[in-house]
CSV table of C-alpha atoms in Angstrom, one decimal:
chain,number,residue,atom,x,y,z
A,96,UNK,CA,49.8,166.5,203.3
A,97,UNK,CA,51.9,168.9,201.0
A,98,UNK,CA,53.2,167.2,197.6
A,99,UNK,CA,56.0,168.8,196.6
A,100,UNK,CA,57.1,169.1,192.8
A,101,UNK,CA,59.1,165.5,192.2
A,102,UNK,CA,61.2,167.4,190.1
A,103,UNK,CA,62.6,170.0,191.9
A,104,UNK,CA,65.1,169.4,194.9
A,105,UNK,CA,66.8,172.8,195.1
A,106,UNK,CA,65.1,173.2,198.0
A,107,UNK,CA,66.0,169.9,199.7
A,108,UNK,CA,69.7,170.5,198.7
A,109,UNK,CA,69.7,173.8,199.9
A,110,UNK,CA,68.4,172.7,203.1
A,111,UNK,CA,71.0,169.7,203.5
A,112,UNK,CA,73.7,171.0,202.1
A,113,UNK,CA,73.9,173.6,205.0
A,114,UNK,CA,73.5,171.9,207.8
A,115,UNK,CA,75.3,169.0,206.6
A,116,UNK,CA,78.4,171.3,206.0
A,117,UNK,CA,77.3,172.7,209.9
A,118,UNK,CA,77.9,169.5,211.3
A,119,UNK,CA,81.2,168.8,209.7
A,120,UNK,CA,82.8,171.5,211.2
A,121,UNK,CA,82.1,170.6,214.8
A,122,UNK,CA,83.5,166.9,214.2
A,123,UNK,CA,86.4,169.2,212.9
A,124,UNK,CA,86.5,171.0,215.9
A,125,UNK,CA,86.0,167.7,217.7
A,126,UNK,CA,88.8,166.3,215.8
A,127,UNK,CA,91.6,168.8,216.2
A,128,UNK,CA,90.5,169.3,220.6
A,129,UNK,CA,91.1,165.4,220.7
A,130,UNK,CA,94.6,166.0,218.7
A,131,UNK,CA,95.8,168.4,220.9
A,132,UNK,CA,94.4,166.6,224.1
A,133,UNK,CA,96.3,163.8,223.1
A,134,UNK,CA,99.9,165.7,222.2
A,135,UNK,CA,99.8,166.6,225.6
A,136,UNK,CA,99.1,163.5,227.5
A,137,UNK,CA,102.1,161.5,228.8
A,138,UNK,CA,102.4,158.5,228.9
A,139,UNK,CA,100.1,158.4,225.8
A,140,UNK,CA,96.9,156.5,226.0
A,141,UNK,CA,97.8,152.9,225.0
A,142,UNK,CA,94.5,153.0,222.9
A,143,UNK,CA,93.5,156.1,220.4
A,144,UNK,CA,90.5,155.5,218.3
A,145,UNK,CA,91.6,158.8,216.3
A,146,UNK,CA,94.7,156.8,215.2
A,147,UNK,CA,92.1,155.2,212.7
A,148,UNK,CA,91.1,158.8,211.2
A,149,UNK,CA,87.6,158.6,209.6
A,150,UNK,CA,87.2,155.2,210.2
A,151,UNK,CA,87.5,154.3,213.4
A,152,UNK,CA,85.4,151.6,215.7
A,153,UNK,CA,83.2,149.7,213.7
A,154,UNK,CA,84.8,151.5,210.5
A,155,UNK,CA,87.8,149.4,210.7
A,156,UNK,CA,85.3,146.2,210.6
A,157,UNK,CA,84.0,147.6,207.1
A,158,UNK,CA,87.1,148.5,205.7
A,159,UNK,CA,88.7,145.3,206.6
A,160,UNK,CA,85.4,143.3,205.4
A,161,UNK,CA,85.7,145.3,202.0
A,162,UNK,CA,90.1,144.4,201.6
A,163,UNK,CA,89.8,140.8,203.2
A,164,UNK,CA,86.0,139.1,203.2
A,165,UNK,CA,83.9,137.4,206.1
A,166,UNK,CA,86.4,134.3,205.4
A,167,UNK,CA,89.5,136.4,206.2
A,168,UNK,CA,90.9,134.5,209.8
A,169,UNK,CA,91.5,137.6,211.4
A,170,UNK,CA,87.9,139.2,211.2
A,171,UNK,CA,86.0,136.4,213.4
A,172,UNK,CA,82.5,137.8,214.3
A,173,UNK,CA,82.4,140.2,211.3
A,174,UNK,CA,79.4,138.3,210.0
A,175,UNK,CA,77.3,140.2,212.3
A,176,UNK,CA,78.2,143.2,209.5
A,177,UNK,CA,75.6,143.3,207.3
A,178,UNK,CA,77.3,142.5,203.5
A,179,UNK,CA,76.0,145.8,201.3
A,180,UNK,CA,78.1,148.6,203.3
A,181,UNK,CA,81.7,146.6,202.6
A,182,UNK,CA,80.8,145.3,199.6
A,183,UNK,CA,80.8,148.7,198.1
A,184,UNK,CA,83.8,149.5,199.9
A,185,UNK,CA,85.6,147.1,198.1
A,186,UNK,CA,83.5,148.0,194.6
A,187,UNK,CA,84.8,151.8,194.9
A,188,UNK,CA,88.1,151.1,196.8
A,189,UNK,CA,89.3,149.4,194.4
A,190,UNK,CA,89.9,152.9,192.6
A,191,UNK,CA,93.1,153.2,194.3
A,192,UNK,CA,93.1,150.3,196.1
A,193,UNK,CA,91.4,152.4,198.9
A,194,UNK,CA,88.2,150.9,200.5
A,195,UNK,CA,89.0,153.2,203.3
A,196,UNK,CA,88.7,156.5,201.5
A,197,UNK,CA,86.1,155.1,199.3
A,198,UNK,CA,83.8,154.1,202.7
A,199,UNK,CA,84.2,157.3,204.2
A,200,UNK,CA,83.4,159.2,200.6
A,201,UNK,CA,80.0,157.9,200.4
A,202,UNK,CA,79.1,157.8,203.7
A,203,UNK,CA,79.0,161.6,203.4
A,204,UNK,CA,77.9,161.8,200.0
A,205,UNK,CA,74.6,159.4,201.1
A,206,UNK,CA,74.6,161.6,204.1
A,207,UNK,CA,73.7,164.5,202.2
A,208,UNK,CA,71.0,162.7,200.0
A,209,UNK,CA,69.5,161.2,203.7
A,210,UNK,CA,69.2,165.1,204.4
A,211,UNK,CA,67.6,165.8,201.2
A,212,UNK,CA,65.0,162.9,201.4
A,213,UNK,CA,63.9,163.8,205.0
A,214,UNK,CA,63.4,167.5,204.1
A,215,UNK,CA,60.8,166.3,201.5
A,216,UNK,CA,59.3,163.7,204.3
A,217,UNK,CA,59.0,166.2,206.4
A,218,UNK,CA,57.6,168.8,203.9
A,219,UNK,CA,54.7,166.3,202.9
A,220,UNK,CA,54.0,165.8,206.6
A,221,UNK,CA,53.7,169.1,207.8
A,222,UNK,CA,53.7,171.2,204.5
A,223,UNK,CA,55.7,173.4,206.3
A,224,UNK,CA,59.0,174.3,204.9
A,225,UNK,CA,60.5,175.8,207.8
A,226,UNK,CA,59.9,172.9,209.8
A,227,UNK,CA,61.4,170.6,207.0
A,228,UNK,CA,64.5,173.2,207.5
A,229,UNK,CA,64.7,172.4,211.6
A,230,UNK,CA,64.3,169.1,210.6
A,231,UNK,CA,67.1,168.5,208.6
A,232,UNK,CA,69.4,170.7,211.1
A,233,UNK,CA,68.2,168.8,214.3
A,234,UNK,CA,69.3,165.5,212.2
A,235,UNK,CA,72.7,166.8,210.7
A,236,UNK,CA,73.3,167.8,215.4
A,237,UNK,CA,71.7,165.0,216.5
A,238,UNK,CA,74.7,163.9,218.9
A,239,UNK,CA,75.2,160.4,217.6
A,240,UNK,CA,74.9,161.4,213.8
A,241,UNK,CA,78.9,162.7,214.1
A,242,UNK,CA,78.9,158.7,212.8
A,243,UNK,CA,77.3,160.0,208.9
A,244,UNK,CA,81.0,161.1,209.0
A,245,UNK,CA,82.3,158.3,209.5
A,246,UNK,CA,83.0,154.9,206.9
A,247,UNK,CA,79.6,153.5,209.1
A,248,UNK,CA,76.9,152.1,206.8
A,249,UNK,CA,74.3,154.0,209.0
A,250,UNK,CA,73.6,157.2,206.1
A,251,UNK,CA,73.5,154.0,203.2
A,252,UNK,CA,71.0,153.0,205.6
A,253,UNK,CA,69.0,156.0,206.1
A,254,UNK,CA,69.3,157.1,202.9
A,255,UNK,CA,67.2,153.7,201.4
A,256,UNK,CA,65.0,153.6,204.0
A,257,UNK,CA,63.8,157.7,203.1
A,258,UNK,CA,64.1,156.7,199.7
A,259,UNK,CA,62.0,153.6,200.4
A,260,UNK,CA,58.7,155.5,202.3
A,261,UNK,CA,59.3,158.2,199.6
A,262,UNK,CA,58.8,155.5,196.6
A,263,UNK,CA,56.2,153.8,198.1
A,264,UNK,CA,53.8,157.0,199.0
A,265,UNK,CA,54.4,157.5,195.0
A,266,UNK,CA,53.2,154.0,194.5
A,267,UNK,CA,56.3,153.6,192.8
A,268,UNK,CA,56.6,149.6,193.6
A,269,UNK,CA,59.6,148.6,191.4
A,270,UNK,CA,61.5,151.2,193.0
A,271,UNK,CA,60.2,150.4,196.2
A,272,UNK,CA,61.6,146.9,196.1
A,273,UNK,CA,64.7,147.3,195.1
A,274,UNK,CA,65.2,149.9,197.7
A,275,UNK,CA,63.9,147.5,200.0
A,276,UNK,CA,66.3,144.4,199.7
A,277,UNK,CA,69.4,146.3,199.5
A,278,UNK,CA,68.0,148.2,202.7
A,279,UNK,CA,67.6,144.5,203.7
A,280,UNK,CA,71.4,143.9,202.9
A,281,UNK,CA,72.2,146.8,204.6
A,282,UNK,CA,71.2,146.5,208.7
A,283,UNK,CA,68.8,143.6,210.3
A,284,UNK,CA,66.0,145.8,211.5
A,285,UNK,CA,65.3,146.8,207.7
A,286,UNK,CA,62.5,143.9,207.7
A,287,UNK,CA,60.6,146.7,209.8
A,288,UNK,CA,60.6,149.0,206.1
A,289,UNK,CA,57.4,146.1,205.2
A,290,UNK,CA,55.0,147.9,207.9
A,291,UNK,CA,55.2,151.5,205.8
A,292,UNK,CA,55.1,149.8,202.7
A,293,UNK,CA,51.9,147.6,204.2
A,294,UNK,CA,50.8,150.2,205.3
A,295,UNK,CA,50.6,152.3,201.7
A,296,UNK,CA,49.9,149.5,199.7
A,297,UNK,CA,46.7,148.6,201.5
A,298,UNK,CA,45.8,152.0,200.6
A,299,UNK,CA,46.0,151.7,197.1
A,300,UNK,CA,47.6,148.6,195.6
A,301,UNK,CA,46.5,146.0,197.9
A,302,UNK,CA,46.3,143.7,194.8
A,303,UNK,CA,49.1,144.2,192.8
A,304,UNK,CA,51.6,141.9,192.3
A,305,UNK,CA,54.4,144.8,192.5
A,306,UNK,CA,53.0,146.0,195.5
A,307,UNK,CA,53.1,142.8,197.2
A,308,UNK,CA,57.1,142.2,196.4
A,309,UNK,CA,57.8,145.7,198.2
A,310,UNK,CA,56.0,145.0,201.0
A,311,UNK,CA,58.1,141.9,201.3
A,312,UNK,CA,61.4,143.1,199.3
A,313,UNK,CA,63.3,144.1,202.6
A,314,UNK,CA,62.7,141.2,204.6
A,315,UNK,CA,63.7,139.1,201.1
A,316,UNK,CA,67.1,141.1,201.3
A,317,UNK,CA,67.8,140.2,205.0
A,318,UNK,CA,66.9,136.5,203.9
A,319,UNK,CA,69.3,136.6,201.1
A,320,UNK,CA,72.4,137.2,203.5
A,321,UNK,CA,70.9,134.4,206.2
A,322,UNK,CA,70.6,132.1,203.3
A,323,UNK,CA,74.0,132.7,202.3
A,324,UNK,CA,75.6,132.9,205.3
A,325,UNK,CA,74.3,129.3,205.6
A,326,UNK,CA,75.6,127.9,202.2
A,327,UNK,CA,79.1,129.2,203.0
A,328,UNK,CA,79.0,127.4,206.6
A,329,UNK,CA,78.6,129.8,209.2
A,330,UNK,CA,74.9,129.3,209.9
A,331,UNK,CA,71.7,131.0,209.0
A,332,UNK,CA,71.2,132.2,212.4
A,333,UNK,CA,75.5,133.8,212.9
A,334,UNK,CA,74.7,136.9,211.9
A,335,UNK,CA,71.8,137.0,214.5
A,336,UNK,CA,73.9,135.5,216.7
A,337,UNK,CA,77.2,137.3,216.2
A,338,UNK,CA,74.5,140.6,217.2
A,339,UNK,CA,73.4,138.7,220.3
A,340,UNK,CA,76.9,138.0,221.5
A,341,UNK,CA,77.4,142.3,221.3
A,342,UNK,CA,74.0,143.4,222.7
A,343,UNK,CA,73.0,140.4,224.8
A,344,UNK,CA,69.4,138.5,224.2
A,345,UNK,CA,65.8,140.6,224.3
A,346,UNK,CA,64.7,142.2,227.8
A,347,UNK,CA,61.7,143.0,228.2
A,348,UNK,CA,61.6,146.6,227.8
A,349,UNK,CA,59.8,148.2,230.7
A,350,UNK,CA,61.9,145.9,233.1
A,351,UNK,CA,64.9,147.0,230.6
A,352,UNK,CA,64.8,150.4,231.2
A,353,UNK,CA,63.9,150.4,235.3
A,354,UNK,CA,67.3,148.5,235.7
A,355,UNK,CA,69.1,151.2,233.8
A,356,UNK,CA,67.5,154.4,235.7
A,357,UNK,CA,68.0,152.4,238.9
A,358,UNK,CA,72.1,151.8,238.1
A,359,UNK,CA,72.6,155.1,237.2
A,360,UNK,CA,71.1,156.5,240.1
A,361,UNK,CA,73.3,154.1,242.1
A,362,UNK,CA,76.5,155.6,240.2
A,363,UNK,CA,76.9,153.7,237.0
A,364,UNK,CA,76.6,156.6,234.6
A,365,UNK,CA,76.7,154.8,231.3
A,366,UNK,CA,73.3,153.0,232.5
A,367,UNK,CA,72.1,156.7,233.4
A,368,UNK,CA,73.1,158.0,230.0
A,369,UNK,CA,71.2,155.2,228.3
A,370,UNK,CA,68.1,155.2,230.6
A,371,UNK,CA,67.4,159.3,230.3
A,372,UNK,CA,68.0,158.6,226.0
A,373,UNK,CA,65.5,155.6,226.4
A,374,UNK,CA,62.8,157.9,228.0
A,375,UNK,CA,63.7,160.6,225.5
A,376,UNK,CA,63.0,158.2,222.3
A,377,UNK,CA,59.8,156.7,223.8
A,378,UNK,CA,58.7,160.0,224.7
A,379,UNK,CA,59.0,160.9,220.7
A,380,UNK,CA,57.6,157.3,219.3
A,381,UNK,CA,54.0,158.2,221.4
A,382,UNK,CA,54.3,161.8,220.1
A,383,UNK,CA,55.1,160.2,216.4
A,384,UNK,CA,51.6,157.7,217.1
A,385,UNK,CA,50.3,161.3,217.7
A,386,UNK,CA,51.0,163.7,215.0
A,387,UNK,CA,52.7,161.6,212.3
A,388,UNK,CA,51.1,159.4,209.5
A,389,UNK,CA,50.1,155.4,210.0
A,390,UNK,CA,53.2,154.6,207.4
A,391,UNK,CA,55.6,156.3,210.0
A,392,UNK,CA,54.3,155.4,212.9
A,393,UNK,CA,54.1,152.0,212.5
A,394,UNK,CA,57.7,151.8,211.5
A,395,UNK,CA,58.6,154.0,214.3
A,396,UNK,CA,57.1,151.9,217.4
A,397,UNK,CA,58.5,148.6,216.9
A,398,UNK,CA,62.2,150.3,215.9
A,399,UNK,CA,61.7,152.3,219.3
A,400,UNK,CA,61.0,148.9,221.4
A,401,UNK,CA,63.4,146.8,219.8
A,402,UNK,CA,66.3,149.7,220.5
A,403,UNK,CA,65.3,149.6,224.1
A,404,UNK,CA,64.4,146.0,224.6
A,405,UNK,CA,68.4,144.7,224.7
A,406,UNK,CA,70.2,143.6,227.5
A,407,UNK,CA,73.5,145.3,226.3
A,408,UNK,CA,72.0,149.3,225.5
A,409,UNK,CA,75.3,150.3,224.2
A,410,UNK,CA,75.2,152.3,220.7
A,411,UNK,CA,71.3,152.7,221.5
A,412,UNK,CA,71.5,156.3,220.5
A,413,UNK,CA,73.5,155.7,217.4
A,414,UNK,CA,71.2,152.8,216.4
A,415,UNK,CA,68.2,155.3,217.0
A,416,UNK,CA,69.2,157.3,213.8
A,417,UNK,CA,67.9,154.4,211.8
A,418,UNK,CA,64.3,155.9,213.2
A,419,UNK,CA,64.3,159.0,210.9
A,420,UNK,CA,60.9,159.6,212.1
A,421,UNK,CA,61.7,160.2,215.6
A,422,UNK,CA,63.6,162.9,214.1
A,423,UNK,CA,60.6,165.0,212.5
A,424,UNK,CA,59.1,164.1,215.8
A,425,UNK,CA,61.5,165.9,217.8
A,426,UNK,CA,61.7,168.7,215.4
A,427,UNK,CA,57.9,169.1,215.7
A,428,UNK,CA,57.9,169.4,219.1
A,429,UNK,CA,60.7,172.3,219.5
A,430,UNK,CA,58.2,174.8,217.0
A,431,UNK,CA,58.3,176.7,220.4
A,432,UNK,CA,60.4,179.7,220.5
A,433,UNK,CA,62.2,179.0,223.3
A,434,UNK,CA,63.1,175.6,222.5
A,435,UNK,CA,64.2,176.6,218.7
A,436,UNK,CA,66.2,178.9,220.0
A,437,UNK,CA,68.1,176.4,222.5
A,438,UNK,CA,68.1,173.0,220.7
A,439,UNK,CA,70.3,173.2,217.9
A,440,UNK,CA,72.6,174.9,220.1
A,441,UNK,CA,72.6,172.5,222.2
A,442,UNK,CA,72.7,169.8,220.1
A,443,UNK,CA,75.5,171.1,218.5
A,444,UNK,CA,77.9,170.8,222.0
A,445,UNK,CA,76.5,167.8,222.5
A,446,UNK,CA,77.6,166.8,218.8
A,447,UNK,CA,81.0,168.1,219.5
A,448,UNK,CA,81.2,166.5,222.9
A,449,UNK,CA,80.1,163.0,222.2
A,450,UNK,CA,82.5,163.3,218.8
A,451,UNK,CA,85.7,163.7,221.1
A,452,UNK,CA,84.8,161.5,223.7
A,453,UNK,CA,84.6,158.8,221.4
A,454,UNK,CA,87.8,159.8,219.7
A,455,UNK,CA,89.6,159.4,222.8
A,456,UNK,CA,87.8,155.6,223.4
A,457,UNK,CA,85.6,156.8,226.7
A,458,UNK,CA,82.2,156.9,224.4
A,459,UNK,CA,81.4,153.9,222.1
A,460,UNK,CA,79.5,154.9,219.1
């Protein structure tokens, strides 16, 4: 395992900073096909995601969260959005009275820092630095990750959860914890951040105090919001259950994923789609167990089964960007020559494909 100097992220930036500006121009490109698509349609479609702009689907949830509140009569069901992603919304909207604008500035500023912190993952995995390069390009075109564009909380996300294993390989605990409950205030799988953090505290720190609160400090942020979705009267268990209402209750996964290959052969696509993703992200959690480190791994398999394991498999591959190690995984894999030389290609059509179908409603991100 490479250590790089904790000093120095030229490197990292470098390495972000292009692909991230890379994958903004195909969701350009993206944007202005579905523009001119839509010109030329008549009647036009009576519903037009890209009316929203940069905030569209679940991006209207968060900007509305950040103007309006949970209690707001008109957002019923919103407190299955987790309360750190609005809440700076309305923190930083409130220069200019735009949460909007401020949602969908961060998401691409935390975007860019996700980049930076997976480059350095990667480099003290592999100690390769032109792997850590393919890595960072394979996540900026991974097909769902048109969303880091977006006012989605999904790069606040990634970027604490990076930061997270980063700070706790540097037995940095304080750090660690905080990282940990706002990652818990962020998305409901966070409470999986305690494995990694088990995993490098038992290594080290097993004893100490500080050590002990990061292990738990995500799981404690998740708590928080159940706790106070309870004092203000909605139930402990609505955010849980607002998810369940969306995604439907566990399936078991192997029975999960048969049904879906089985529809999709039979003609319902969407099933298809999801089945062939669900074999692909399997396929990279047993080559993660493989080649990657216990404090990845262990994160990695339970994200993998609980992302296949729900009745509704909608969003799966969006969700799956929450798995940053399936990324280094899959970047790993392609060291070929053949595949380098295809993969980003074709992850950048898919990027631009997937980003206009889900501007013109037929793909939900």
């Amino acid at each position: 395992m490479r250590v790089p100097d904790p000093r120095d992220w030229r490197q990292e930036f470098i390495a972000s900073a292009t692909s991230w500006t890379e994958a903004r121009l195909y969701v350009a490109a993206a944007y202005i096909t579905t523009w001119a698509i839509l010109d030329r349609l008549q009647p036009p479609p009576a519903f037009s995601p890209i009316d929203d702009g940069l905030i569209p689907w679940d991006g209207t949830w968060y900007r509305d969260l950040a103007l309006d509140g949970y209690d707001s009569p008109a957002l019923e069901g919103g407190i299955r959005f987790f309360p750190l992603w609005p809440m700076l919304g309305r923190v930083f909207g409130a220069i200019g009275d735009r949460p909007d604008i401020a949602l969908v500035v961060l998401a691409n500023i935390l975007a860019l820092v996700a980049g930076m912190f997976l480059y350095r993952i990667t480099l003290q995995e592999t100690g390769d630095p032109g792997l850590a390069v393919r890595t960072v390009r394979l996540f900026a075109l991974f097909p769902p990750a048109f969303v880091l564009t977006l006012g989605y909380s999904e790069a606040l996300y990634l970027s604490l959860a990076m930061g997270f294993v980063l700070a706790a390989r540097g037995r940095r605990w304080l750090v660690t914890a905080v990282l940990g409950f706002l990652a818990g205030l962020t998305r409901p799988v966070a409470g999986l951040l305690a494995l990694p953090a088990a995993v490098c505290a038992w290594k080290s720190d097993r004893r100490s105090p500080s050590a002990l609160l990061a292990v738990g400090s995500a799981p404690l942020g998740t708590l928080s919001f159940l706790v106070w979705s309870s004092a203000e009267g909605y139930g402990w268990r609505a955010p849980v259950d607002a998810q369940q209402d969306l995604r439907g209750k566990f399936a078991e996964p192997i029975s999960r994923l048969t049904s879906a290959l089985y529809d999709g052969v039979r003609g319902e696509e969407g099933e298809l789609f999801h089945g062939l993703a669900a074999l692909i992200l399997i396929g990279l959690a047993v080559y993660s167990v493989r080649k990657l480190s216990t404090d990845l791994w262990v994160y990695t398999v339970p994200s993998t089964l609980l992302l296949v394991s729900a009745d509704n498999l909608n969003s799966m591959e969006r969700y799956s960007l929450s798995v940053f190690p399936l990324i280094i995984a899959a970047a790993m894999i392609s060291r070929s020559e053949r595949l380098d030389r295809w993969l980003p290609t074709a992850s950048a059509v898919a990027l631009t494909v997937v980003t206009t179908l889900a501007l013109n409603g037929v793909y939900v991100p």
